[in-house]
Amino acid sequence: MRYLSTRGGISPLPFTATVLEGLAPDGGLIVPEKIPELSEADLRRLRGLSYQDLAYEVFRLFADDLPESELRLLVDRSYATFTHPDITPVVKKGRVWILELFHGPTLAFKDVALQFLGNLFEYLLLTRGEYMNILGATSGDTGSAAIYGVRGKRNLAIFILHPHGRVSPVQALQMTTVTDPNVFNLALEGTFDDCQAIVKQLFGDLEFKRRYRLGAVNSINWARVMAQIVYYLWAYFRVSEAEGAEEVRFSVPTGNFGDIFAGYLARRMLGGRIERLILATNENDILTRFVNRGDYSVREVIPTLSPSMDIQVASNFERYLYYLFGEDPERVREAMVRFAEEGRLRFSEEEIRRVQRDFLSASVTQKETLETIRDFYQETGYILDPHTAVGVRAALEFLEARPMICLATAHPAKFPEAVSRALGFEPPIPEALKGLSERPRRVVILPADPAAVRRFIEENALQIS
Ligand SMILES: *Cc1c(COP(=O)(O)O)cnc(C)c1O
C-alpha cells in the first residue's frame, strides 16, 4: 500500500515513511492510495478472530512494509496494557449497543491508537538509529494517552504542556504521576491557548525543530486513524452475529473527525454494511451543520461538559473532503485555501446528498447530555460519560430496525463532576485511578513563555552528543 497527500504534492510513499512525518510536507494529510474492500471470503475469515488477530490482519493491509513478525509483536505489546480480555468489549444496554473503548491505561479511546503508535515509533526509531522528542499541548485526554503511549520507550521522549491548575484534577494526576525519565510534564502558568501557541511557535522554528527532532502525535497521524478502524470491524462482527443482522449503524461522538473518519473507512471496507454513521456533536456543531445543511463555517468555541469535543476546526475533515471531491487533490487544495481565508465552505445540493448517504447528524446540548446520563442510568443501570452520552442521545434520534452501536469514548470516572450533576453521585472509581493522589509526581511549573519552554527542552531533550 502506498500513501498520497490530500493536496497531491508528494510522490507515493510506503507506510513506514509516512508514520514519522505526521503531516505531508505540502501541508496536506496522508491518505492510502486505495481503500481495500473486504470480500465475502475475507469477512468469513475475519469474523471469528480475537481483537489482536483482527488488528494484525487489518494493519497488514495498510502497513505492508513492516516485517510481519514485528507487526505481530507490536500489536500484542500494544493491547497487553488493556484490562479487558476483549480489548474493546461491546455490550447491549437498553435499545443500543455500547462499544467500550475505555479499557486502556488512561480510560479513554485514544489509548487504542496511542498505545500502538508509541510502540510503532519506538520500533521505527530503533531500526533507523534515530530518536525523536515529541512535543504537544493538551487540555486533558490526548496528553495523558500520549504520555502512556511513550513512557519507558527507547529513543523517544515526550514533552507535554498543560495549563497549570486548569485541567481536571483526574487528568492532571493521570499525567503527572508518570515518573519515567523520558516523560516531561510542563505545567504552564497560562491557558490552554498559551500552551498551544508556544508549541506552534517552537514547531515553526525549523532550525530548532530539526536540531531536537521534534515530532507530534496528534490525531492527524495516519497510524492513529488506521488503529481505530479495527474496533468498528470488531463491533460489526459481534453485533451482526448477535442480532442476526446484515447491516448496523454506529453513533460516534465527534470533535476532530478522527474517530468517525476511521468509521468512514470501515464502512467503505465493509461495502456499506455500516448503513450510516451517526455524527454526534455537542454545542460546537460545525460538523452537524455541514452534514445537515452543507454549511461548514467556523464559530467561537463554546466550553461544554464534553470538553474533548469542544472543537471548531476538525483537523481530520480534510481527509473526508478528499473522498467527497472524488480524490481530486486540486479541489481539496482550493477548498482549504478558501477555508483559511473565509472561515467557511459551501457545498452543492448534490454533494450534500452524498454526505447524507454516509452520515446522519445531530447536535446535543449540555442539558440534553445530562438528561441522557440520567435517563440511561434509570433505564439500564449503566453510567455514561458525557462524551458517550452525546453519542447515545444522537443515536436515539436515529433509532430504527438496524442495530445501533454507540462508541463509549471515555470511562465515566474521568468526568465525575458531570456525572454527579446528572445522577447526584459520583461514578465508582476503577482500579486504574485508585491511589493516584498518593503516588509520586513529576511535573515542572514554568511561566507561559516560549523562551522558558525552549530552554527546558534544550536541557532535557534526547540528542546525539
Ligand atoms: C478525543 C475524544 C473525542 C473526540 O474524538 P475525535 O477523534 O477528535 O473526533 C470524544 N470523546 C473523548 C472522550 C475524547 O477523548
GROMACS .gro file of C-alpha atoms and ligand atoms in nm:
model
  480
    1MET     CA    1   0.000   0.000   0.000
    2ARG     CA    2   0.130   0.344  -0.087
    3TYR     CA    3   0.026   0.677   0.056
    4LEU     CA    4  -0.061   1.012  -0.102
    5SER     CA    5  -0.126   1.363   0.022
    6THR     CA    6  -0.479   1.504   0.010
    7ARG     CA    7  -0.318   1.804  -0.166
    8GLY     CA    8  -0.130   1.599  -0.423
    9GLY     CA    9   0.214   1.742  -0.353
   10ILE     CA   10   0.413   1.426  -0.271
   11SER     CA   11   0.511   1.119  -0.469
   12PRO     CA   12   0.361   0.796  -0.327
   13LEU     CA   13   0.528   0.675  -0.006
   14PRO     CA   14   0.525   0.341   0.176
   15PHE     CA   15   0.359   0.317   0.518
   16THR     CA   16   0.670   0.344   0.738
   17ALA     CA   17   0.786   0.659   0.558
   18THR     CA   18   0.458   0.836   0.639
   19VAL     CA   19   0.435   0.750   1.009
   20LEU     CA   20   0.716   0.962   1.147
   21GLU     CA   21   0.617   1.254   0.920
   22GLY     CA   22   0.264   1.310   1.054
   23LEU     CA   23   0.158   1.588   0.819
   24ALA     CA   24   0.253   1.565   0.449
   25PRO     CA   25   0.524   1.818   0.352
   26ASP     CA   26   0.278   2.001   0.122
   27GLY     CA   27   0.052   2.076   0.420
   28GLY     CA   28  -0.200   1.805   0.329
   29LEU     CA   29  -0.293   1.489   0.517
   30ILE     CA   30  -0.171   1.139   0.437
   31VAL     CA   31  -0.428   0.904   0.280
   32PRO     CA   32  -0.394   0.550   0.145
   33GLU     CA   33  -0.378   0.517  -0.233
   34LYS     CA   34  -0.685   0.296  -0.221
   35ILE     CA   35  -0.926   0.171   0.044
   36PRO     CA   36  -0.925  -0.210   0.050
   37GLU     CA   37  -1.267  -0.370   0.014
   38LEU     CA   38  -1.321  -0.690   0.206
   39SER     CA   39  -1.466  -0.983   0.009
   40GLU     CA   40  -1.722  -1.229   0.147
   41ALA     CA   41  -1.435  -1.475   0.197
   42ASP     CA   42  -1.234  -1.210   0.389
   43LEU     CA   43  -1.532  -1.143   0.614
   44ARG     CA   44  -1.579  -1.511   0.692
   45ARG     CA   45  -1.209  -1.538   0.777
   46LEU     CA   46  -1.201  -1.224   0.995
   47ARG     CA   47  -1.533  -1.269   1.176
   48GLY     CA   48  -1.418  -1.507   1.447
   49LEU     CA   49  -1.075  -1.357   1.520
   50SER     CA   50  -0.965  -1.218   1.856
   51TYR     CA   51  -0.920  -0.840   1.872
   52GLN     CA   52  -0.543  -0.872   1.839
   53ASP     CA   53  -0.563  -1.111   1.545
   54LEU     CA   54  -0.813  -0.883   1.371
   55ALA     CA   55  -0.591  -0.580   1.434
   56TYR     CA   56  -0.297  -0.767   1.285
   57GLU     CA   57  -0.495  -0.857   0.972
   58VAL     CA   58  -0.624  -0.502   0.925
   59PHE     CA   59  -0.282  -0.342   0.980
   60ARG     CA   60  -0.124  -0.587   0.735
   61LEU     CA   61  -0.343  -0.443   0.459
   62PHE     CA   62  -0.219  -0.091   0.527
   63ALA     CA   63   0.129  -0.140   0.674
   64ASP     CA   64   0.266  -0.393   0.429
   65ASP     CA   65   0.626  -0.274   0.451
   66LEU     CA   66   0.663  -0.376   0.817
   67PRO     CA   67   0.801  -0.727   0.875
   68GLU     CA   68   0.503  -0.947   0.968
   69SER     CA   69   0.664  -1.092   1.280
   70GLU     CA   70   0.742  -0.740   1.400
   71LEU     CA   71   0.387  -0.620   1.334
   72ARG     CA   72   0.259  -0.915   1.534
   73LEU     CA   73   0.480  -0.819   1.830
   74LEU     CA   74   0.377  -0.453   1.811
   75VAL     CA   75   0.008  -0.545   1.819
   76ASP     CA   76   0.047  -0.788   2.110
   77ARG     CA   77   0.254  -0.542   2.312
   78SER     CA   78   0.010  -0.255   2.246
   79TYR     CA   79  -0.300  -0.435   2.365
   80ALA     CA   80  -0.138  -0.616   2.658
   81THR     CA   81  -0.189  -0.293   2.857
   82PHE     CA   82  -0.569  -0.320   2.827
   83THR     CA   83  -0.756  -0.461   3.124
   84HIS     CA   84  -1.041  -0.635   2.936
   85PRO     CA   85  -0.976  -0.964   2.752
   86ASP     CA   86  -1.183  -0.843   2.453
   87ILE     CA   87  -0.984  -0.512   2.447
   88THR     CA   88  -1.296  -0.321   2.329
   89PRO     CA   89  -1.599  -0.520   2.452
   90VAL     CA   90  -1.943  -0.445   2.313
   91VAL     CA   91  -2.243  -0.478   2.545
   92LYS     CA   92  -2.617  -0.442   2.491
   93LYS     CA   93  -2.774  -0.177   2.717
   94GLY     CA   94  -3.141  -0.095   2.667
   95ARG     CA   95  -3.208  -0.028   2.299
   96VAL     CA   96  -2.846   0.023   2.193
   97TRP     CA   97  -2.510  -0.150   2.197
   98ILE     CA   98  -2.224   0.020   2.377
   99LEU     CA   99  -1.875  -0.028   2.235
  100GLU     CA  100  -1.649   0.026   2.538
  101LEU     CA  101  -1.327   0.184   2.418
  102PHE     CA  102  -1.204   0.283   2.764
  103HIS     CA  103  -1.023  -0.023   2.897
  104GLY     CA  104  -0.675   0.113   2.817
  105PRO     CA  105  -0.434   0.270   3.067
  106THR     CA  106  -0.588   0.622   3.064
  107LEU     CA  107  -0.952   0.510   3.034
  108ALA     CA  108  -1.029   0.684   2.704
  109PHE     CA  109  -1.049   0.564   2.345
  110LYS     CA  110  -0.732   0.746   2.243
  111ASP     CA  111  -0.533   0.467   2.413
  112VAL     CA  112  -0.640   0.224   2.139
  113ALA     CA  113  -0.437   0.419   1.884
  114LEU     CA  114  -0.168   0.576   2.103
  115GLN     CA  115  -0.055   0.254   2.269
  116PHE     CA  116   0.012   0.121   1.920
  117LEU     CA  117   0.168   0.444   1.793
  118GLY     CA  118   0.419   0.457   2.081
  119ASN     CA  119   0.537   0.104   2.009
  120LEU     CA  120   0.547   0.169   1.636
  121PHE     CA  121   0.754   0.487   1.681
  122GLU     CA  122   0.998   0.307   1.908
  123TYR     CA  123   1.044   0.026   1.657
  124LEU     CA  124   1.095   0.262   1.361
  125LEU     CA  125   1.340   0.483   1.551
  126LEU     CA  126   1.542   0.188   1.684
  127THR     CA  127   1.575   0.027   1.341
  128ARG     CA  128   1.687   0.358   1.190
  129GLY     CA  129   1.917   0.451   1.476
  130GLU     CA  130   1.719   0.773   1.516
  131TYR     CA  131   1.547   0.943   1.808
  132MET     CA  132   1.257   1.182   1.848
  133ASN     CA  133   1.132   1.434   2.102
  134ILE     CA  134   0.755   1.458   2.098
  135LEU     CA  135   0.609   1.795   2.184
  136GLY     CA  136   0.241   1.866   2.240
  137ALA     CA  137  -0.013   2.072   2.429
  138THR     CA  138  -0.316   1.923   2.599
  139SER     CA  139  -0.629   2.025   2.778
  140GLY     CA  140  -0.678   1.670   2.902
  141ASP     CA  141  -0.736   1.337   2.728
  142THR     CA  142  -0.484   1.342   2.446
  143GLY     CA  143  -0.192   1.437   2.668
  144SER     CA  144  -0.231   1.153   2.913
  145ALA     CA  145  -0.293   0.896   2.639
  146ALA     CA  146   0.019   1.017   2.454
  147ILE     CA  147   0.225   1.005   2.773
  148TYR     CA  148   0.115   0.648   2.842
  149GLY     CA  149   0.195   0.558   2.482
  150VAL     CA  150   0.552   0.688   2.509
  151ARG     CA  151   0.653   0.615   2.871
  152GLY     CA  152   0.953   0.388   2.900
  153LYS     CA  153   1.010   0.372   2.523
  154ARG     CA  154   1.365   0.385   2.389
  155ASN     CA  155   1.483   0.662   2.153
  156LEU     CA  156   1.171   0.858   2.235
  157ALA     CA  157   1.096   1.137   2.485
  158ILE     CA  158   0.780   1.341   2.533
  159PHE     CA  159   0.718   1.698   2.649
  160ILE     CA  160   0.353   1.772   2.723
  161LEU     CA  161   0.238   2.125   2.809
  162HIS     CA  162  -0.079   2.173   3.007
  163PRO     CA  163  -0.228   2.486   3.166
  164HIS     CA  164  -0.136   2.476   3.537
  165GLY     CA  165  -0.447   2.429   3.754
  166ARG     CA  166  -0.679   2.435   3.452
  167VAL     CA  167  -0.715   2.070   3.360
  168SER     CA  168  -0.946   1.843   3.557
  169PRO     CA  169  -0.788   1.700   3.875
  170VAL     CA  170  -0.816   1.342   3.747
  171GLN     CA  171  -0.648   1.430   3.419
  172ALA     CA  172  -0.370   1.629   3.588
  173LEU     CA  173  -0.297   1.334   3.817
  174GLN     CA  174  -0.301   1.085   3.529
  175MET     CA  175  -0.030   1.285   3.356
  176THR     CA  176   0.190   1.393   3.642
  177THR     CA  177   0.211   1.058   3.821
  178VAL     CA  178   0.402   0.912   3.527
  179THR     CA  179   0.759   0.935   3.652
  180ASP     CA  180   0.951   0.765   3.370
  181PRO     CA  181   1.266   0.963   3.286
  182ASN     CA  182   1.158   1.013   2.920
  183VAL     CA  183   0.833   1.188   3.019
  184PHE     CA  184   0.827   1.563   3.092
  185ASN     CA  185   0.511   1.727   3.219
  186LEU     CA  186   0.527   2.103   3.189
  187ALA     CA  187   0.254   2.291   3.376
  188LEU     CA  188   0.246   2.642   3.229
  189GLU     CA  189   0.118   2.943   3.418
  190GLY     CA  190  -0.133   3.033   3.149
  191THR     CA  191  -0.423   2.898   2.943
  192PHE     CA  192  -0.452   2.605   2.704
  193ASP     CA  193  -0.432   2.855   2.417
  194ASP     CA  194  -0.097   2.981   2.554
  195CYS     CA  195   0.031   2.623   2.560
  196GLN     CA  196  -0.081   2.565   2.203
  197ALA     CA  197   0.068   2.890   2.080
  198ILE     CA  198   0.405   2.800   2.234
  199VAL     CA  199   0.402   2.455   2.076
  200LYS     CA  200   0.316   2.610   1.741
  201GLN     CA  201   0.593   2.866   1.773
  202LEU     CA  202   0.855   2.603   1.860
  203PHE     CA  203   0.749   2.382   1.567
  204GLY     CA  204   0.763   2.691   1.346
  205ASP     CA  205   1.133   2.742   1.428
  206LEU     CA  206   1.260   2.493   1.169
  207GLU     CA  207   1.619   2.503   1.290
  208PHE     CA  208   1.508   2.419   1.647
  209LYS     CA  209   1.265   2.157   1.521
  210ARG     CA  210   1.537   1.985   1.318
  211ARG     CA  211   1.806   2.006   1.586
  212TYR     CA  212   1.586   1.842   1.851
  213ARG     CA  213   1.395   1.615   1.610
  214LEU     CA  214   1.062   1.744   1.731
  215GLY     CA  215   0.768   1.518   1.648
  216ALA     CA  216   0.393   1.516   1.709
  217VAL     CA  217   0.138   1.250   1.792
  218ASN     CA  218  -0.176   1.449   1.712
  219SER     CA  219  -0.488   1.297   1.564
  220ILE     CA  220  -0.388   1.361   1.204
  221ASN     CA  221  -0.127   1.082   1.219
  222TRP     CA  222  -0.236   0.813   0.973
  223ALA     CA  223  -0.136   0.528   1.205
  224ARG     CA  224  -0.384   0.656   1.464
  225VAL     CA  225  -0.670   0.651   1.215
  226MET     CA  226  -0.566   0.305   1.099
  227ALA     CA  227  -0.567   0.166   1.454
  228GLN     CA  228  -0.922   0.294   1.506
  229ILE     CA  229  -1.064   0.110   1.205
  230VAL     CA  230  -1.023  -0.218   1.391
  231TYR     CA  231  -1.289  -0.167   1.657
  232TYR     CA  232  -1.555  -0.080   1.402
  233LEU     CA  233  -1.498  -0.411   1.226
  234TRP     CA  234  -1.474  -0.591   1.561
  235ALA     CA  235  -1.806  -0.450   1.683
  236TYR     CA  236  -1.972  -0.506   1.347
  237PHE     CA  237  -1.885  -0.878   1.364
  238ARG     CA  238  -2.002  -0.916   1.726
  239VAL     CA  239  -2.330  -0.727   1.689
  240SER     CA  240  -2.431  -0.850   1.344
  241GLU     CA  241  -2.387  -1.205   1.473
  242ALA     CA  242  -2.574  -1.150   1.800
  243GLU     CA  243  -2.866  -0.978   1.627
  244GLY     CA  244  -2.864  -1.181   1.306
  245ALA     CA  245  -2.844  -0.851   1.118
  246GLU     CA  246  -2.656  -0.783   0.796
  247GLU     CA  247  -2.641  -0.405   0.850
  248VAL     CA  248  -2.574  -0.184   1.153
  249ARG     CA  249  -2.540   0.184   1.240
  250PHE     CA  250  -2.269   0.342   1.456
  251SER     CA  251  -2.304   0.659   1.662
  252VAL     CA  252  -1.980   0.850   1.716
  253PRO     CA  253  -1.925   1.150   1.947
  254THR     CA  254  -1.706   1.369   1.731
  255GLY     CA  255  -1.456   1.652   1.773
  256ASN     CA  256  -1.162   1.634   1.534
  257PHE     CA  257  -1.334   1.395   1.291
  258GLY     CA  258  -1.058   1.136   1.358
  259ASP     CA  259  -1.262   0.860   1.514
  260ILE     CA  260  -1.553   0.899   1.274
  261PHE     CA  261  -1.319   0.911   0.976
  262ALA     CA  262  -1.192   0.568   1.082
  263GLY     CA  263  -1.560   0.467   1.081
  264TYR     CA  264  -1.597   0.600   0.729
  265LEU     CA  265  -1.304   0.384   0.617
  266ALA     CA  266  -1.452   0.080   0.793
  267ARG     CA  267  -1.780   0.149   0.614
  268ARG     CA  268  -1.602   0.150   0.278
  269MET     CA  269  -1.412  -0.169   0.368
  270LEU     CA  270  -1.735  -0.343   0.471
  271GLY     CA  271  -1.910  -0.247   0.149
  272GLY     CA  272  -2.186  -0.045   0.315
  273ARG     CA  273  -2.277  -0.297   0.587
  274ILE     CA  274  -2.243   0.004   0.815
  275GLU     CA  275  -2.557   0.162   0.673
  276ARG     CA  276  -2.495   0.507   0.823
  277LEU     CA  277  -2.261   0.669   1.073
  278ILE     CA  278  -2.430   0.899   1.322
  279LEU     CA  279  -2.209   1.204   1.365
  280ALA     CA  280  -2.284   1.339   1.713
  281THR     CA  281  -2.162   1.682   1.821
  282ASN     CA  282  -2.211   1.891   2.133
  283GLU     CA  283  -2.296   2.262   2.108
  284ASN     CA  284  -1.986   2.304   1.891
  285ASP     CA  285  -2.191   2.191   1.595
  286ILE     CA  286  -1.992   2.283   1.283
  287LEU     CA  287  -1.988   1.921   1.161
  288THR     CA  288  -2.362   1.880   1.220
  289ARG     CA  289  -2.432   2.196   1.020
  290PHE     CA  290  -2.210   2.051   0.748
  291VAL     CA  291  -2.398   1.720   0.728
  292ASN     CA  292  -2.746   1.864   0.761
  293ARG     CA  293  -2.711   2.183   0.556
  294GLY     CA  294  -2.375   2.183   0.378
  295ASP     CA  295  -2.268   2.475   0.598
  296TYR     CA  296  -1.911   2.431   0.724
  297SER     CA  297  -1.841   2.767   0.888
  298VAL     CA  298  -1.635   2.842   1.197
  299ARG     CA  299  -1.785   2.994   1.512
  300GLU     CA  300  -1.646   3.063   1.858
  301VAL     CA  301  -1.562   2.754   2.065
  302ILE     CA  302  -1.816   2.700   2.344
  303PRO     CA  303  -1.684   2.520   2.655
  304THR     CA  304  -1.912   2.225   2.738
  305LEU     CA  305  -1.941   1.917   2.962
  306SER     CA  306  -1.776   1.711   2.687
  307PRO     CA  307  -1.451   1.910   2.659
  308SER     CA  308  -1.271   1.669   2.425
  309MET     CA  309  -1.527   1.763   2.160
  310ASP     CA  310  -1.503   2.141   2.209
  311ILE     CA  311  -1.351   2.191   1.868
  312GLN     CA  312  -1.446   2.404   1.572
  313VAL     CA  313  -1.193   2.325   1.302
  314ALA     CA  314  -1.182   1.946   1.274
  315SER     CA  315  -0.828   1.853   1.178
  316ASN     CA  316  -0.920   1.528   1.000
  317PHE     CA  317  -1.203   1.679   0.797
  318GLU     CA  318  -0.973   1.734   0.501
  319ARG     CA  319  -0.938   1.357   0.460
  320TYR     CA  320  -1.312   1.321   0.413
  321LEU     CA  321  -1.318   1.616   0.170
  322TYR     CA  322  -1.063   1.431  -0.040
  323TYR     CA  323  -1.305   1.143  -0.091
  324LEU     CA  324  -1.609   1.368  -0.123
  325PHE     CA  325  -1.429   1.552  -0.404
  326GLY     CA  326  -1.363   1.228  -0.591
  327GLU     CA  327  -0.997   1.206  -0.477
  328ASP     CA  328  -0.915   1.529  -0.659
  329PRO     CA  329  -0.626   1.699  -0.473
  330GLU     CA  330  -0.668   2.021  -0.677
  331ARG     CA  331  -1.017   2.070  -0.539
  332VAL     CA  332  -0.903   1.992  -0.184
  333ARG     CA  333  -0.623   2.244  -0.207
  334GLU     CA  334  -0.857   2.511  -0.344
  335ALA     CA  335  -1.113   2.442  -0.072
  336MET     CA  336  -0.857   2.458   0.208
  337VAL     CA  337  -0.716   2.787   0.079
  338ARG     CA  338  -1.066   2.932   0.060
  339PHE     CA  339  -1.147   2.799   0.407
  340ALA     CA  340  -0.831   2.959   0.552
  341GLU     CA  341  -0.934   3.294   0.402
  342GLU     CA  342  -1.309   3.296   0.464
  343GLY     CA  343  -1.355   3.052   0.755
  344ARG     CA  344  -1.632   2.874   0.567
  345LEU     CA  345  -1.704   2.621   0.296
  346ARG     CA  346  -2.023   2.572   0.098
  347PHE     CA  347  -2.135   2.255  -0.073
  348SER     CA  348  -2.369   2.183  -0.363
  349GLU     CA  349  -2.703   2.004  -0.321
  350GLU     CA  350  -2.555   1.702  -0.493
  351GLU     CA  351  -2.258   1.694  -0.255
  352ILE     CA  352  -2.481   1.730   0.050
  353ARG     CA  353  -2.688   1.435  -0.073
  354ARG     CA  354  -2.372   1.227  -0.098
  355VAL     CA  355  -2.260   1.332   0.252
  356GLN     CA  356  -2.603   1.229   0.382
  357ARG     CA  357  -2.561   0.882   0.238
  358ASP     CA  358  -2.258   0.842   0.469
  359PHE     CA  359  -2.378   1.030   0.778
  360LEU     CA  360  -2.677   1.135   0.982
  361SER     CA  361  -2.606   1.403   1.238
  362ALA     CA  362  -2.740   1.572   1.550
  363SER     CA  363  -2.605   1.834   1.787
  364VAL     CA  364  -2.673   1.770   2.156
  365THR     CA  365  -2.700   2.044   2.420
  366GLN     CA  366  -2.548   2.019   2.768
  367LYS     CA  367  -2.895   1.994   2.919
  368GLU     CA  368  -2.974   1.700   2.690
  369THR     CA  369  -2.638   1.543   2.777
  370LEU     CA  370  -2.719   1.547   3.149
  371GLU     CA  371  -3.075   1.420   3.083
  372THR     CA  372  -2.933   1.135   2.879
  373ILE     CA  373  -2.691   1.032   3.153
  374ARG     CA  374  -2.981   1.032   3.400
  375ASP     CA  375  -3.240   0.858   3.179
  376PHE     CA  376  -2.996   0.596   3.056
  377TYR     CA  377  -2.893   0.515   3.412
  378GLN     CA  378  -3.257   0.485   3.519
  379GLU     CA  379  -3.339   0.254   3.229
  380THR     CA  380  -3.030   0.035   3.227
  381GLY     CA  381  -2.823   0.097   3.543
  382TYR     CA  382  -2.530   0.190   3.317
  383ILE     CA  383  -2.334   0.512   3.369
  384LEU     CA  384  -2.236   0.708   3.057
  385ASP     CA  385  -1.956   0.962   3.047
  386PRO     CA  386  -2.065   1.299   2.900
  387HIS     CA  387  -1.898   1.236   2.560
  388THR     CA  388  -2.060   0.896   2.524
  389ALA     CA  389  -2.390   1.050   2.634
  390VAL     CA  390  -2.375   1.293   2.340
  391GLY     CA  391  -2.341   0.994   2.106
  392VAL     CA  392  -2.619   0.798   2.275
  393ARG     CA  393  -2.856   1.092   2.264
  394ALA     CA  394  -2.796   1.140   1.890
  395ALA     CA  395  -2.831   0.763   1.838
  396LEU     CA  396  -3.176   0.761   1.999
  397GLU     CA  397  -3.291   1.018   1.743
  398PHE     CA  398  -3.197   0.784   1.458
  399LEU     CA  399  -3.301   0.450   1.600
  400GLU     CA  400  -3.473   0.212   1.357
  401ALA     CA  401  -3.470  -0.162   1.284
  402ARG     CA  402  -3.094  -0.193   1.236
  403PRO     CA  403  -2.882  -0.245   1.549
  404MET     CA  404  -2.726   0.079   1.679
  405ILE     CA  405  -2.371   0.068   1.819
  406CYS     CA  406  -2.268   0.368   2.031
  407LEU     CA  407  -1.898   0.435   2.083
  408ALA     CA  408  -1.817   0.485   2.454
  409THR     CA  409  -1.511   0.707   2.427
  410ALA     CA  410  -1.429   0.757   2.797
  411HIS     CA  411  -1.488   0.592   3.132
  412PRO     CA  412  -1.739   0.794   3.340
  413ALA     CA  413  -1.491   0.815   3.632
  414LYS     CA  414  -1.283   1.056   3.423
  415PHE     CA  415  -1.569   1.309   3.441
  416PRO     CA  416  -1.707   1.276   3.795
  417GLU     CA  417  -1.839   1.637   3.808
  418ALA     CA  418  -2.069   1.595   3.507
  419VAL     CA  419  -2.188   1.252   3.619
  420SER     CA  420  -2.256   1.382   3.966
  421ARG     CA  421  -2.460   1.674   3.829
  422ALA     CA  422  -2.675   1.426   3.638
  423LEU     CA  423  -2.707   1.146   3.895
  424GLY     CA  424  -2.637   1.307   4.231
  425PHE     CA  425  -2.345   1.073   4.298
  426GLU     CA  426  -2.001   1.015   4.154
  427PRO     CA  427  -1.924   0.703   3.949
  428PRO     CA  428  -1.728   0.425   4.121
  429ILE     CA  429  -1.352   0.466   4.083
  430PRO     CA  430  -1.186   0.199   3.867
  431GLU     CA  431  -0.860   0.030   3.965
  432ALA     CA  432  -0.653   0.245   3.727
  433LEU     CA  433  -0.744   0.565   3.914
  434LYS     CA  434  -0.723   0.436   4.271
  435GLY     CA  435  -0.448   0.578   4.486
  436LEU     CA  436  -0.331   0.817   4.214
  437SER     CA  437  -0.316   1.112   4.451
  438GLU     CA  438  -0.072   0.928   4.680
  439ARG     CA  439   0.172   0.847   4.403
  440PRO     CA  440   0.492   1.045   4.344
  441ARG     CA  441   0.459   1.318   4.083
  442ARG     CA  442   0.691   1.453   3.816
  443VAL     CA  443   0.595   1.796   3.685
  444VAL     CA  444   0.774   2.124   3.626
  445ILE     CA  445   0.593   2.454   3.658
  446LEU     CA  446   0.708   2.717   3.409
  447PRO     CA  447   0.590   3.064   3.306
  448ALA     CA  448   0.389   3.071   2.981
  449ASP     CA  449   0.693   3.196   2.797
  450PRO     CA  450   0.828   3.031   2.480
  451ALA     CA  451   1.188   3.105   2.584
  452ALA     CA  452   1.146   2.917   2.913
  453VAL     CA  453   0.997   2.613   2.739
  454ARG     CA  454   1.266   2.622   2.473
  455ARG     CA  455   1.539   2.630   2.740
  456PHE     CA  456   1.380   2.338   2.922
  457ILE     CA  457   1.371   2.130   2.605
  458GLU     CA  458   1.732   2.218   2.523
  459GLU     CA  459   1.837   2.095   2.865
  460ASN     CA  460   1.631   1.775   2.869
  461ALA     CA  461   1.573   1.657   2.513
  462LEU     CA  462   1.724   1.338   2.375
  463GLN     CA  463   2.011   1.434   2.149
  464ILE     CA  464   2.310   1.280   1.981
  465SER     CA  465   2.606   1.428   2.164
  466LIG     C1  466  -1.087   1.290   2.166
  466LIG     C2  467  -1.217   1.250   2.220
  466LIG     C3  468  -1.336   1.255   2.142
  466LIG     C4  469  -1.338   1.307   2.001
  466LIG     O1  470  -1.267   1.225   1.911
  466LIG     P1  471  -1.223   1.281   1.769
  466LIG     O2  472  -1.141   1.175   1.706
  466LIG     O3  473  -1.143   1.405   1.797
  466LIG     O4  474  -1.348   1.312   1.694
  466LIG     C5  475  -1.454   1.209   2.200
  466LIG     N1  476  -1.457   1.164   2.328
  466LIG     C6  477  -1.347   1.160   2.405
  466LIG     C7  478  -1.359   1.111   2.545
  466LIG     C8  479  -1.223   1.202   2.355
  466LIG     O5  480  -1.114   1.197   2.433
   0.00000   0.00000   0.00000
